[in-house]
PDB file of C-alpha atoms in Angstrom:
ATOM      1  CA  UNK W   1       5.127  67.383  59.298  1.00 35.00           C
ATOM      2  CA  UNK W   2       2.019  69.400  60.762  1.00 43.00           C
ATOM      3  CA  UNK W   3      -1.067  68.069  60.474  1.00 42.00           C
ATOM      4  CA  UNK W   4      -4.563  69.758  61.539  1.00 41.00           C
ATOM      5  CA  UNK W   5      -7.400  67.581  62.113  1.00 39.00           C
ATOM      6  CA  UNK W   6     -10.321  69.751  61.098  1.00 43.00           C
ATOM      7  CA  UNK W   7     -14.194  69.622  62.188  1.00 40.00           C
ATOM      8  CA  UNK W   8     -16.589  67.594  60.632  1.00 47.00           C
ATOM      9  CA  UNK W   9     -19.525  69.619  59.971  1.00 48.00           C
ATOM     10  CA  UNK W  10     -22.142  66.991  58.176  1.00 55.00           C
ATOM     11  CA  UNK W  11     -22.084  63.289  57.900  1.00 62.00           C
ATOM     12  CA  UNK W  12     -25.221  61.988  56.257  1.00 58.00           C
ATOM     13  CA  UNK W  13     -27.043  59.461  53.779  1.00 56.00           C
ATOM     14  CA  UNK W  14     -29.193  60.565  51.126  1.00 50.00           C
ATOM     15  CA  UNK W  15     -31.645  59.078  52.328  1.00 53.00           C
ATOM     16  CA  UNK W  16     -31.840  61.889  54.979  1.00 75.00           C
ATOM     17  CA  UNK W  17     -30.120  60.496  58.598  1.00 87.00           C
ATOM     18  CA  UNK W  18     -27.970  62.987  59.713  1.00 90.00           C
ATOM     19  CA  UNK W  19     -25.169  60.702  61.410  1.00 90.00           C
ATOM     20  CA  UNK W  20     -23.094  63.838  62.821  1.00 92.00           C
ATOM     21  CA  UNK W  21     -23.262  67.159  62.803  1.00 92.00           C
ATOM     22  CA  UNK W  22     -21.449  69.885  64.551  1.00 93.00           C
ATOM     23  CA  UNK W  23     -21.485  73.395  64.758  1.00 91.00           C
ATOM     24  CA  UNK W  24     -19.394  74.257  67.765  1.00 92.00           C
ATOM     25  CA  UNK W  25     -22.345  75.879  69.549  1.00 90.00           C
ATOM     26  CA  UNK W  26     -22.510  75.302  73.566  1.00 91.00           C
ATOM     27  CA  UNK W  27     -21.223  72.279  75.171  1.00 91.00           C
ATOM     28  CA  UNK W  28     -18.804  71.195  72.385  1.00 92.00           C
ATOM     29  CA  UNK W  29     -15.840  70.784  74.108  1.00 92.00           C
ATOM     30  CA  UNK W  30     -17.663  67.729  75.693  1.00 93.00           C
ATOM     31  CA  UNK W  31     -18.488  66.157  72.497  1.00 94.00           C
ATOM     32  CA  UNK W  32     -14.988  66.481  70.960  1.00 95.00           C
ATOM     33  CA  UNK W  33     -11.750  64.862  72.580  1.00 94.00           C
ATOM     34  CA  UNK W  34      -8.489  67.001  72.014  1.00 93.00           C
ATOM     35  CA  UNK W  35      -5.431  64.349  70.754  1.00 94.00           C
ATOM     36  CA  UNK W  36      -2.566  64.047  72.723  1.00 93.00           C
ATOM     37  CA  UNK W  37      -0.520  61.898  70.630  1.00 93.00           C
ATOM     38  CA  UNK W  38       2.031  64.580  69.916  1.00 93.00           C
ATOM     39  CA  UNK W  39       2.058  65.544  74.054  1.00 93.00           C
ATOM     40  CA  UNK W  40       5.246  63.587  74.705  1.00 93.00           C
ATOM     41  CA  UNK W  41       7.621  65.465  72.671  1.00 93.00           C
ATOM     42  CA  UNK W  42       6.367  68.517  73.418  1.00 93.00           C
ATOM     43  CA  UNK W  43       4.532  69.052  69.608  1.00 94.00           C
ATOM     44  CA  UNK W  44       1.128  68.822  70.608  1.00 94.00           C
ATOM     45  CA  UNK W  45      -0.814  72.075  69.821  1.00 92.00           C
ATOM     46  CA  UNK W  46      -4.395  73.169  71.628  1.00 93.00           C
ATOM     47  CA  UNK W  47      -7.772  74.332  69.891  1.00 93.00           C
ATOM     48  CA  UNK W  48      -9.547  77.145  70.663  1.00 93.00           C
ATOM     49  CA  UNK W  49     -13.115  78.858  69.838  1.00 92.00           C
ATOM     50  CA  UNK W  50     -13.097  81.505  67.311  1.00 92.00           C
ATOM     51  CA  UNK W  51     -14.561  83.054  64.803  1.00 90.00           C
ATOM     52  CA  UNK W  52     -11.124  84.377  63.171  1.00 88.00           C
ATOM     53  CA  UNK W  53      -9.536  87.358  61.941  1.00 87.00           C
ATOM     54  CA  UNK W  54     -12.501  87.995  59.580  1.00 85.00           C
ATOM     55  CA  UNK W  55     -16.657  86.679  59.806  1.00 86.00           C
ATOM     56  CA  UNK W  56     -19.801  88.256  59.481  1.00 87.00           C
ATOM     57  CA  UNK W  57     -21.239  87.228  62.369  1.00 90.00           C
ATOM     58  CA  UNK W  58     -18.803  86.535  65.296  1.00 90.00           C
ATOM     59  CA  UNK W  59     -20.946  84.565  67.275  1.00 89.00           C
ATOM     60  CA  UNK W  60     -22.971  82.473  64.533  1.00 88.00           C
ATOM     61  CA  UNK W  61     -19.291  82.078  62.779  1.00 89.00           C
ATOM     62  CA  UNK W  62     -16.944  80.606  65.145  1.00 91.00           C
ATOM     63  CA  UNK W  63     -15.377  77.011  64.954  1.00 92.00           C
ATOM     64  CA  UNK W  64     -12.408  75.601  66.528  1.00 92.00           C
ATOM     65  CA  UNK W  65      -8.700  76.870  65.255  1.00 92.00           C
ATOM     66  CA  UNK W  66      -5.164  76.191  65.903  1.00 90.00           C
ATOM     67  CA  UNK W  67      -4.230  78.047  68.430  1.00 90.00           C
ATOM     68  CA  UNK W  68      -0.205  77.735  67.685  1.00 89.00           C
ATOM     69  CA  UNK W  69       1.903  77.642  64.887  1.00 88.00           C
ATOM     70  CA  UNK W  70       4.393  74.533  63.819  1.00 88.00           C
ATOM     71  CA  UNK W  71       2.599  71.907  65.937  1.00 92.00           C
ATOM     72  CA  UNK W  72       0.550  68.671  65.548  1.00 93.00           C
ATOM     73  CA  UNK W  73      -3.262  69.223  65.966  1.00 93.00           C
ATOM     74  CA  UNK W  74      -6.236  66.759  65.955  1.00 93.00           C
ATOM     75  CA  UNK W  75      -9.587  66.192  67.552  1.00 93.00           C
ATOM     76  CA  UNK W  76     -11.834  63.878  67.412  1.00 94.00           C
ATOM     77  CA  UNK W  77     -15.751  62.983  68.198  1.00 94.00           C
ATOM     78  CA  UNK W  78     -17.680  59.989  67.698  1.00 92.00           C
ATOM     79  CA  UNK W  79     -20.888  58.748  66.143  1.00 91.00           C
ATOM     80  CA  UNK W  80     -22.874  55.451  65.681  1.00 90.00           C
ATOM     81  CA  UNK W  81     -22.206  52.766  63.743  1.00 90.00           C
ATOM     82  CA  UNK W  82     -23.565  52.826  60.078  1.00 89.00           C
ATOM     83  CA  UNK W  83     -23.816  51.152  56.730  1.00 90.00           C
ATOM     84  CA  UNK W  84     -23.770  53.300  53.852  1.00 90.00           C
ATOM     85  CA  UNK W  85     -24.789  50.217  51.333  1.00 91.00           C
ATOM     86  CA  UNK W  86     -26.939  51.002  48.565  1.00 91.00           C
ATOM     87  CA  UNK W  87     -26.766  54.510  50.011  1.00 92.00           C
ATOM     88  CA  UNK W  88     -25.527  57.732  49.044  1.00 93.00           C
ATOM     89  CA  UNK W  89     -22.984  58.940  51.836  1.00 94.00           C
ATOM     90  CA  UNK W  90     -22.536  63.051  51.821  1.00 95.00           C
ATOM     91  CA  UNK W  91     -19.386  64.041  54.075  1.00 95.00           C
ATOM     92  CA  UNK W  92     -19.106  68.203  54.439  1.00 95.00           C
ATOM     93  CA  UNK W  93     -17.241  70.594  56.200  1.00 95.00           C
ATOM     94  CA  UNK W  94     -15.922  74.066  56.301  1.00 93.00           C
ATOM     95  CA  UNK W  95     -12.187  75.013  56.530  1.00 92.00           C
ATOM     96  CA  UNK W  96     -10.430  78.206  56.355  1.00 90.00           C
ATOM     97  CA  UNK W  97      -7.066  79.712  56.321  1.00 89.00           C
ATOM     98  CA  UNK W  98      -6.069  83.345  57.857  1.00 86.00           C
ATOM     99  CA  UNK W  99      -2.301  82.140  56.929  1.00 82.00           C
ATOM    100  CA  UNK W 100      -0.579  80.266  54.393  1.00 81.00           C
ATOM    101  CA  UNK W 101       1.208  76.946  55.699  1.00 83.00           C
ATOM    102  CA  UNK W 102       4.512  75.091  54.661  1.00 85.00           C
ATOM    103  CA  UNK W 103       3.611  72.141  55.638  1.00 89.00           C
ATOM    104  CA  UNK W 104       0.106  70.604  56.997  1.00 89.00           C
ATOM    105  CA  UNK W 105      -3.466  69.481  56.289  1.00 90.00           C
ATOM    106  CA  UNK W 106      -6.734  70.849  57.276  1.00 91.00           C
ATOM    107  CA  UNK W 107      -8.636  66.962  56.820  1.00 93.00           C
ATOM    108  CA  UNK W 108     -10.993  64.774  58.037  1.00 95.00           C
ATOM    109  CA  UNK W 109     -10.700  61.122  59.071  1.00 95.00           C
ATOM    110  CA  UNK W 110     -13.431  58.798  59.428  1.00 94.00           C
ATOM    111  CA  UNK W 111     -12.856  55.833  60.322  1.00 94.00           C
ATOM    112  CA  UNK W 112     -13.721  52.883  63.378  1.00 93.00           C
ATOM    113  CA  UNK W 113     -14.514  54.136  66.977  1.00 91.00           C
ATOM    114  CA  UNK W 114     -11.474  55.063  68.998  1.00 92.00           C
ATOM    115  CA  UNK W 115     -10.763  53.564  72.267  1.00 93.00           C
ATOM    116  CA  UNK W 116      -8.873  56.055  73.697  1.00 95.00           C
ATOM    117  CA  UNK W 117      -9.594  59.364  71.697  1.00 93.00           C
ATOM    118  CA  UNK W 118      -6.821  61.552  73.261  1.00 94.00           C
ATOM    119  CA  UNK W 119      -4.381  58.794  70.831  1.00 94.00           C
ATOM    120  CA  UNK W 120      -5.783  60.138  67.602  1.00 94.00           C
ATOM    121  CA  UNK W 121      -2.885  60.772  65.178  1.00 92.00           C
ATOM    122  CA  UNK W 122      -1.346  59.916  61.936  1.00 90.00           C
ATOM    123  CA  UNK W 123      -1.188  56.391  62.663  1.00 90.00           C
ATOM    124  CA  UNK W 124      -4.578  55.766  63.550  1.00 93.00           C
ATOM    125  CA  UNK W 125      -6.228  53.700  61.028  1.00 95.00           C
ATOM    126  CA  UNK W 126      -9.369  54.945  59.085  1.00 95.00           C
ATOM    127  CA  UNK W 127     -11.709  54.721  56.508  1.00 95.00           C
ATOM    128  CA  UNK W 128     -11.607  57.833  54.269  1.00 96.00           C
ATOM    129  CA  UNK W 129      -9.447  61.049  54.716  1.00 96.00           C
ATOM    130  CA  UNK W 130     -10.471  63.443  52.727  1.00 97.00           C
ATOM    131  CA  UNK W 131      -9.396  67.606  52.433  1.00 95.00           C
ATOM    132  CA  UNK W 132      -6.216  70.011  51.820  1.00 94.00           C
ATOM    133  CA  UNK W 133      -2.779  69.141  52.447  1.00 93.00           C
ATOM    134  CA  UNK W 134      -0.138  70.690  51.121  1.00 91.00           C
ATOM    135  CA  UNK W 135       3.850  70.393  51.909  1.00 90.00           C
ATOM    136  CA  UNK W 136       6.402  72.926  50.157  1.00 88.00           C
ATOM    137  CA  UNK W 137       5.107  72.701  46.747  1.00 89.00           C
ATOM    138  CA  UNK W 138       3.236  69.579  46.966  1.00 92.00           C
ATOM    139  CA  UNK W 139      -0.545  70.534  46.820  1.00 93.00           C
ATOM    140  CA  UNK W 140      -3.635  68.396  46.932  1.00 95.00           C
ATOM    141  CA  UNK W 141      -6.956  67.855  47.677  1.00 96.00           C
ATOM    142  CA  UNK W 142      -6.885  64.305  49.756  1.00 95.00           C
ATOM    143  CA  UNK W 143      -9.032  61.937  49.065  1.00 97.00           C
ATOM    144  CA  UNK W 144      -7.947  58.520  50.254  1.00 97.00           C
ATOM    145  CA  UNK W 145      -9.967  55.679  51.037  1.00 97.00           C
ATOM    146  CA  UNK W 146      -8.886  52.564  53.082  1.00 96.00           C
ATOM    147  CA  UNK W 147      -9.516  49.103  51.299  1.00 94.00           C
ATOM    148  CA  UNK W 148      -8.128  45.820  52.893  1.00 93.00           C
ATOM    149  CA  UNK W 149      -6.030  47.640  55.219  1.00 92.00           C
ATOM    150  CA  UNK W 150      -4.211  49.273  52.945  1.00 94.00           C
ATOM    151  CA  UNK W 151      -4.802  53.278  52.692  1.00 96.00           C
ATOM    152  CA  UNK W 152      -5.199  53.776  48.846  1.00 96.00           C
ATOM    153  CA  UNK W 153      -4.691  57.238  47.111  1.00 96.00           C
ATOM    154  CA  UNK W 154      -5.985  58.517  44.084  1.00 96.00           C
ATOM    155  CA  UNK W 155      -4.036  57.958  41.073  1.00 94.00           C
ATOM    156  CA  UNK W 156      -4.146  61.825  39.968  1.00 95.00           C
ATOM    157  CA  UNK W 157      -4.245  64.877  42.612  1.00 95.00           C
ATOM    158  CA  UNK W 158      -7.079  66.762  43.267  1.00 96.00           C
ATOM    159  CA  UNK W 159      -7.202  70.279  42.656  1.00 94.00           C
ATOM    160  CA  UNK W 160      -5.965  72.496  45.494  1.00 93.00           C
ATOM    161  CA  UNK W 161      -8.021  75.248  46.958  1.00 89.00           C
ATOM    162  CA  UNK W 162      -7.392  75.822  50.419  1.00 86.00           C
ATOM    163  CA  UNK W 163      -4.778  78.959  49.460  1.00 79.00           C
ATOM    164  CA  UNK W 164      -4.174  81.245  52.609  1.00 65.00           C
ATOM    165  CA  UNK W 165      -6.159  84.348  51.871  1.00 72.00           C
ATOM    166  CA  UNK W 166      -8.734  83.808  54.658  1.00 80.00           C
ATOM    167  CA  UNK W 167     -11.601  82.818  52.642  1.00 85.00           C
ATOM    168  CA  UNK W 168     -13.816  79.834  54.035  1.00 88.00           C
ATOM    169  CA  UNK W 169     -14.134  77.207  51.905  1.00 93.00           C
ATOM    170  CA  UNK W 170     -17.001  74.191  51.706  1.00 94.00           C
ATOM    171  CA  UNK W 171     -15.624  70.210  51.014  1.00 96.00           C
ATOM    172  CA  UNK W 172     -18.234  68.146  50.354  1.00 96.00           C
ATOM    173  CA  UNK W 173     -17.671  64.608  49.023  1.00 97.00           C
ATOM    174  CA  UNK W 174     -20.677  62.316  47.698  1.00 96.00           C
ATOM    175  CA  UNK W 175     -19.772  58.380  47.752  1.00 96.00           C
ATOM    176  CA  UNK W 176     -22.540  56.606  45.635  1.00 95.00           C
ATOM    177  CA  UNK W 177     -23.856  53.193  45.593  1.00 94.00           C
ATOM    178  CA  UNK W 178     -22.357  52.429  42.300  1.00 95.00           C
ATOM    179  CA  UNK W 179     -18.184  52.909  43.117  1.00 95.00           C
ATOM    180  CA  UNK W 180     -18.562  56.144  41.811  1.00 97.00           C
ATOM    181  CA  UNK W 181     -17.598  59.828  43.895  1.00 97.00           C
ATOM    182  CA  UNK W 182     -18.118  63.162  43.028  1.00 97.00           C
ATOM    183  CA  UNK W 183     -15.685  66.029  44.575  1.00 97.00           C
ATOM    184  CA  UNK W 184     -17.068  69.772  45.246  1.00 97.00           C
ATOM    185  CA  UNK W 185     -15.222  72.490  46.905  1.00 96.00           C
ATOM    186  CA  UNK W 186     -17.566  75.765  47.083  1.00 94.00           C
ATOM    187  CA  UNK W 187     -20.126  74.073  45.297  1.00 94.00           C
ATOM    188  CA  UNK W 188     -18.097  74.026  42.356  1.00 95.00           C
ATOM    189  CA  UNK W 189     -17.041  69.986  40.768  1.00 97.00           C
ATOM    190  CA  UNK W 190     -13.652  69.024  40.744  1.00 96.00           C
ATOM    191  CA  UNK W 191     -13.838  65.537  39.872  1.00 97.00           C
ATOM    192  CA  UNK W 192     -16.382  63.181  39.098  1.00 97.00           C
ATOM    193  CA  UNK W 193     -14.881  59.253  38.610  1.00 97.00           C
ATOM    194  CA  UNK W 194     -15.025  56.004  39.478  1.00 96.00           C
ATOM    195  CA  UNK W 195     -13.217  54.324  42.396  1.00 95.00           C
ATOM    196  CA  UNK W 196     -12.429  50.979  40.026  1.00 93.00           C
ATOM    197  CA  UNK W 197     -10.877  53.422  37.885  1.00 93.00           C
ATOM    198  CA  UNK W 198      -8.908  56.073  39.488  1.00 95.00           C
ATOM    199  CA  UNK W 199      -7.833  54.243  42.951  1.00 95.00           C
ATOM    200  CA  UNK W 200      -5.463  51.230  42.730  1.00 92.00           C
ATOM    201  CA  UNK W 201      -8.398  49.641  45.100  1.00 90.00           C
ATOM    202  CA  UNK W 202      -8.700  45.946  42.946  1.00 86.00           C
ATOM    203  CA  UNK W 203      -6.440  43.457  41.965  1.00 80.00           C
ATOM    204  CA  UNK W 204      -5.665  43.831  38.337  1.00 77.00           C
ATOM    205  CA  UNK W 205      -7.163  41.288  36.058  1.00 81.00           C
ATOM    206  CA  UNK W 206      -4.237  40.085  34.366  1.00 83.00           C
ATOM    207  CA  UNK W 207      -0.363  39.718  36.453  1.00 85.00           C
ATOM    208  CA  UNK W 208       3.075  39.135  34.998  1.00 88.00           C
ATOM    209  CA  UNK W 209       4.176  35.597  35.291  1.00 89.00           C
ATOM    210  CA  UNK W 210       6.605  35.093  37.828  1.00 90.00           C
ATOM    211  CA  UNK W 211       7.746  32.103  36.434  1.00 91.00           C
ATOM    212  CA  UNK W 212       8.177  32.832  33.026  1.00 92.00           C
ATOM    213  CA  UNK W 213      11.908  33.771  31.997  1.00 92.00           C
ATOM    214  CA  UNK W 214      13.116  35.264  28.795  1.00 92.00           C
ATOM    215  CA  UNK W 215      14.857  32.613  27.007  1.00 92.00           C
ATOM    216  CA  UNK W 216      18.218  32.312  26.558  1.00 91.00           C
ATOM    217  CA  UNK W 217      18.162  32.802  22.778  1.00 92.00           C
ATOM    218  CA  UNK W 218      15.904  35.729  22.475  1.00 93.00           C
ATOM    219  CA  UNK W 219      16.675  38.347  20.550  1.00 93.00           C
ATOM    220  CA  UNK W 220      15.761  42.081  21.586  1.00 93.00           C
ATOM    221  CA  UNK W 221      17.260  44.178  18.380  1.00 93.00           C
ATOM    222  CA  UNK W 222      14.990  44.848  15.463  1.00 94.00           C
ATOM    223  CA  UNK W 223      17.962  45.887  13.217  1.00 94.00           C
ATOM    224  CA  UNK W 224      21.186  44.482  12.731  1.00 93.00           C
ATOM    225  CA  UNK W 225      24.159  45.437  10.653  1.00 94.00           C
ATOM    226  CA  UNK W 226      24.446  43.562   7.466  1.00 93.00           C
ATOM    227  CA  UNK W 227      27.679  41.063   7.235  1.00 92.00           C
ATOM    228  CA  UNK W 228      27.503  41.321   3.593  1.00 92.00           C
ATOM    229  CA  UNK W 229      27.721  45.065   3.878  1.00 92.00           C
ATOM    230  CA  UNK W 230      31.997  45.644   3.451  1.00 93.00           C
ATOM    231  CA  UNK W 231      33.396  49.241   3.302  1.00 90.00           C
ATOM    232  CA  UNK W 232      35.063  49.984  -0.485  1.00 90.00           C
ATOM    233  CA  UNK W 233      38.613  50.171  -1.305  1.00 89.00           C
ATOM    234  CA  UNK W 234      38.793  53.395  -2.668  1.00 88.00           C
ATOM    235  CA  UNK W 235      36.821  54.621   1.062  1.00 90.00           C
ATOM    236  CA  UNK W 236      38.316  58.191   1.778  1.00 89.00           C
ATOM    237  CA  UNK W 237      37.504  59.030   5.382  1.00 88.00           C
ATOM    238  CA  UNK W 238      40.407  61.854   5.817  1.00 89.00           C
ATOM    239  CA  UNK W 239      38.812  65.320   5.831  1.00 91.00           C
ATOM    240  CA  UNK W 240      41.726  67.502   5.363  1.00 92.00           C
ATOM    241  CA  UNK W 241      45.024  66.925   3.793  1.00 90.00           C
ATOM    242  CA  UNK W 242      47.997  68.351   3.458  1.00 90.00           C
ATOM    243  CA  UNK W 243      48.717  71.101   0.239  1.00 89.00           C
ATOM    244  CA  UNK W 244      50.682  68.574  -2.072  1.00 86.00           C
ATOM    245  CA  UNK W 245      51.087  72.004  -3.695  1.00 88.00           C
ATOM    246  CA  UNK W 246      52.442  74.362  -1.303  1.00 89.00           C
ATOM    247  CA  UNK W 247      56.006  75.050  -1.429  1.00 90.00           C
ATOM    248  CA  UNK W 248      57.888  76.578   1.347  1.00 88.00           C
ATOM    249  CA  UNK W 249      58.766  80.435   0.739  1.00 88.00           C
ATOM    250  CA  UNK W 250      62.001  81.222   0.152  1.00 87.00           C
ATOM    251  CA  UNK W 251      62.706  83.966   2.697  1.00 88.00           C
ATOM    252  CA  UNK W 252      61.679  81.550   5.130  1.00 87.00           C
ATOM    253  CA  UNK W 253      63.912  81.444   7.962  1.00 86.00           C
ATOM    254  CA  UNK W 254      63.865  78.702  10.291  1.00 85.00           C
ATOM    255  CA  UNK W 255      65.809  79.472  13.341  1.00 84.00           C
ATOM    256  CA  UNK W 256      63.362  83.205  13.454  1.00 84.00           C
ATOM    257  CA  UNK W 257      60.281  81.158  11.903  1.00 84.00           C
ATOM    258  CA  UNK W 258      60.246  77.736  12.943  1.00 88.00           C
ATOM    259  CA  UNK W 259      60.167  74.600  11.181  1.00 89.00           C
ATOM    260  CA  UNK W 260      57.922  75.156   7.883  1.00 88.00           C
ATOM    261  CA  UNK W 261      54.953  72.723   7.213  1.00 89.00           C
ATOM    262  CA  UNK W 262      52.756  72.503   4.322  1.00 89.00           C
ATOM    263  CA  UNK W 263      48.823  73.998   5.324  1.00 90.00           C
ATOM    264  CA  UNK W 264      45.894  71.630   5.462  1.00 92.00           C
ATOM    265  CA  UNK W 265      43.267  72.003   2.997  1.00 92.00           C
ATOM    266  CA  UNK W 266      39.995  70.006   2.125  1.00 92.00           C
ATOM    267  CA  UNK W 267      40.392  66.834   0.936  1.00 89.00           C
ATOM    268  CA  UNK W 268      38.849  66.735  -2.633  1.00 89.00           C
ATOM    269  CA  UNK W 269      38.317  62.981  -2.685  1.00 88.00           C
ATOM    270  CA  UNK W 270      36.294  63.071   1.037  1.00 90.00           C
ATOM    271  CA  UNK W 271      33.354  61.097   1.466  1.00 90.00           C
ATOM    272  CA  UNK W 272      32.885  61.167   4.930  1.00 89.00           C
ATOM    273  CA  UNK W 273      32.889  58.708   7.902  1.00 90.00           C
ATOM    274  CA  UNK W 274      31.619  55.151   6.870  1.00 90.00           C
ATOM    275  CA  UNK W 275      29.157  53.298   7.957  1.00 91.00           C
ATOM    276  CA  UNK W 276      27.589  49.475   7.662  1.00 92.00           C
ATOM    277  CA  UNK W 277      24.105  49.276   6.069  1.00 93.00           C
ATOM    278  CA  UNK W 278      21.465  47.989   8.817  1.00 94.00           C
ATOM    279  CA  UNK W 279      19.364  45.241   7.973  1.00 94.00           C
ATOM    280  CA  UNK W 280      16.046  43.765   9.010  1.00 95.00           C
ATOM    281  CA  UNK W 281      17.081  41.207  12.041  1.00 93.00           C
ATOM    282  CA  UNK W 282      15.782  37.462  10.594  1.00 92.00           C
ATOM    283  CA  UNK W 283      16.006  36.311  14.804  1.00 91.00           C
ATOM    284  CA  UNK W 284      14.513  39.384  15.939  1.00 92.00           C
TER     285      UNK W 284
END
């Protein structure tokens, strides 16, 4: 797996707090820490400033990219603590691809303050990750929220934009107060739901019994074949017969010919394979 940790670009309420914003103007290198969790083996890719292969303006467009191919990025910066109760939280940022990928992600994580930044990585725990990943033909839009410890994903994939043609492209993800989160990429909606509905976040309402055991006596078939139901004497199952009629020729020869035998034909009195009646089962 290669995964790419991209920038966060707008965290904010509704109510107008901007909690973090970045732009990767001067000085950002000391606001963001580079992960090294991938350093050990020898994996770990590096960031760089660019504006990429294609902008309008090279200056006002640059953001950090990946400097190397086939290696594990991520970076991380922090921000106070917040609630977001009875709030509407608005998470944004911008992401594009000058390549396709095989296999990676170009998400955020938020989630708890980090002790040691430079461990960021897949197993760091978090509250929502949300963005593109894709792996062989596996494509999505993530958006995965952590409830209880447990990361949860949505029941049905998102649609996925992030194709490599080089085109920027805006996430922006609205939590409301009310459970419910609406999805844009480009401005344009791809889902609007509810988190009760389409995350597996609650326990269900209603659970199997784990004590209750299907009795021995129970009876699963619907239909059953009637004992009454006998097959008649005069049954013919045989399909072909042999030609009571034919006679052998009489130049026949059986040392040049072989041994003569009569030819099949269809058997007039056929009524085809038989079969007990099925009846409504009385234990079903």
């Amino acid at each position: 797996m290669r995964r790419t940790a991209l920038c966060l670009s707008s965290l904010a309420a509704v109510s107008g707090k901007v909690y973090f914003s970045e732009t990767f103007g001067d000085g950002w290198e000391s606001r963001w820490t580079a992960s090294e969790w991938k350093k050990s083996d020898g994996t770990q890719g590096t960031w760089k400033l660019s504006a990429g292969k294609w902008y309008g303006n090279e200056e006002e467009d640059k953001g950090v990219q990946t400097a190397e191919d086939s290696r594990f990025f991520g970076l991380s910066a922090g921000f106070e603590s917040f609630s977001n109760a009875g709030k509407e939280l608005i998470i944004q940022y911008q992401a594009k691809y000058e390549k396709d990928i095989e296999c990676g992600g170009g998400y955020v994580k938020i989630g708890p303050k980090l002790s040691d930044p430079t461990t960021f990585g897949d197993p760091t725990p978090y509250n929502i990750m949300f963005g593109p990943d894709k792996c062989g033909y596996t494509k999505r839009t993530h958006l995965i929220f952590n409830y209880k410890g447990k990361n949860v994903l949505k029941k049905s994939d998102l649609a996925y934009k992030q194709e490599g043609e080089g085109t920027s492209h805006v996430y922006r993800l609205v939590l409301k107060p009310d459970n419910t989160v609406r999805v844009e990429i480009d401005e344009e909606k791809i889902y609007e739901g509810s988190l009760k509905e389409d995350w597996e976040l609650l326990a269900a309402k209603e659970i199997s019994d784990p004590d209750d055991k299907k009795p021995s006596d129970w009876v699963d078939d619907s239909m059953m074949d009637d004992p009454e139901d006998k097959k008649p004497d005069g049954w013919v199952e045989e399909k072909r017969i042999v030609d009571s009629a034919a006679k052998k020729p009489d130049d026949w020869d059986d040392e040049e010919d072989g041994e003569w035998e009569a030819p099949m034909i269809d058997n007039p009195e056929y009524k085809g394979e038989w079969t007990v009646k099925r009846i409504s089962n009385p234990a079903y």
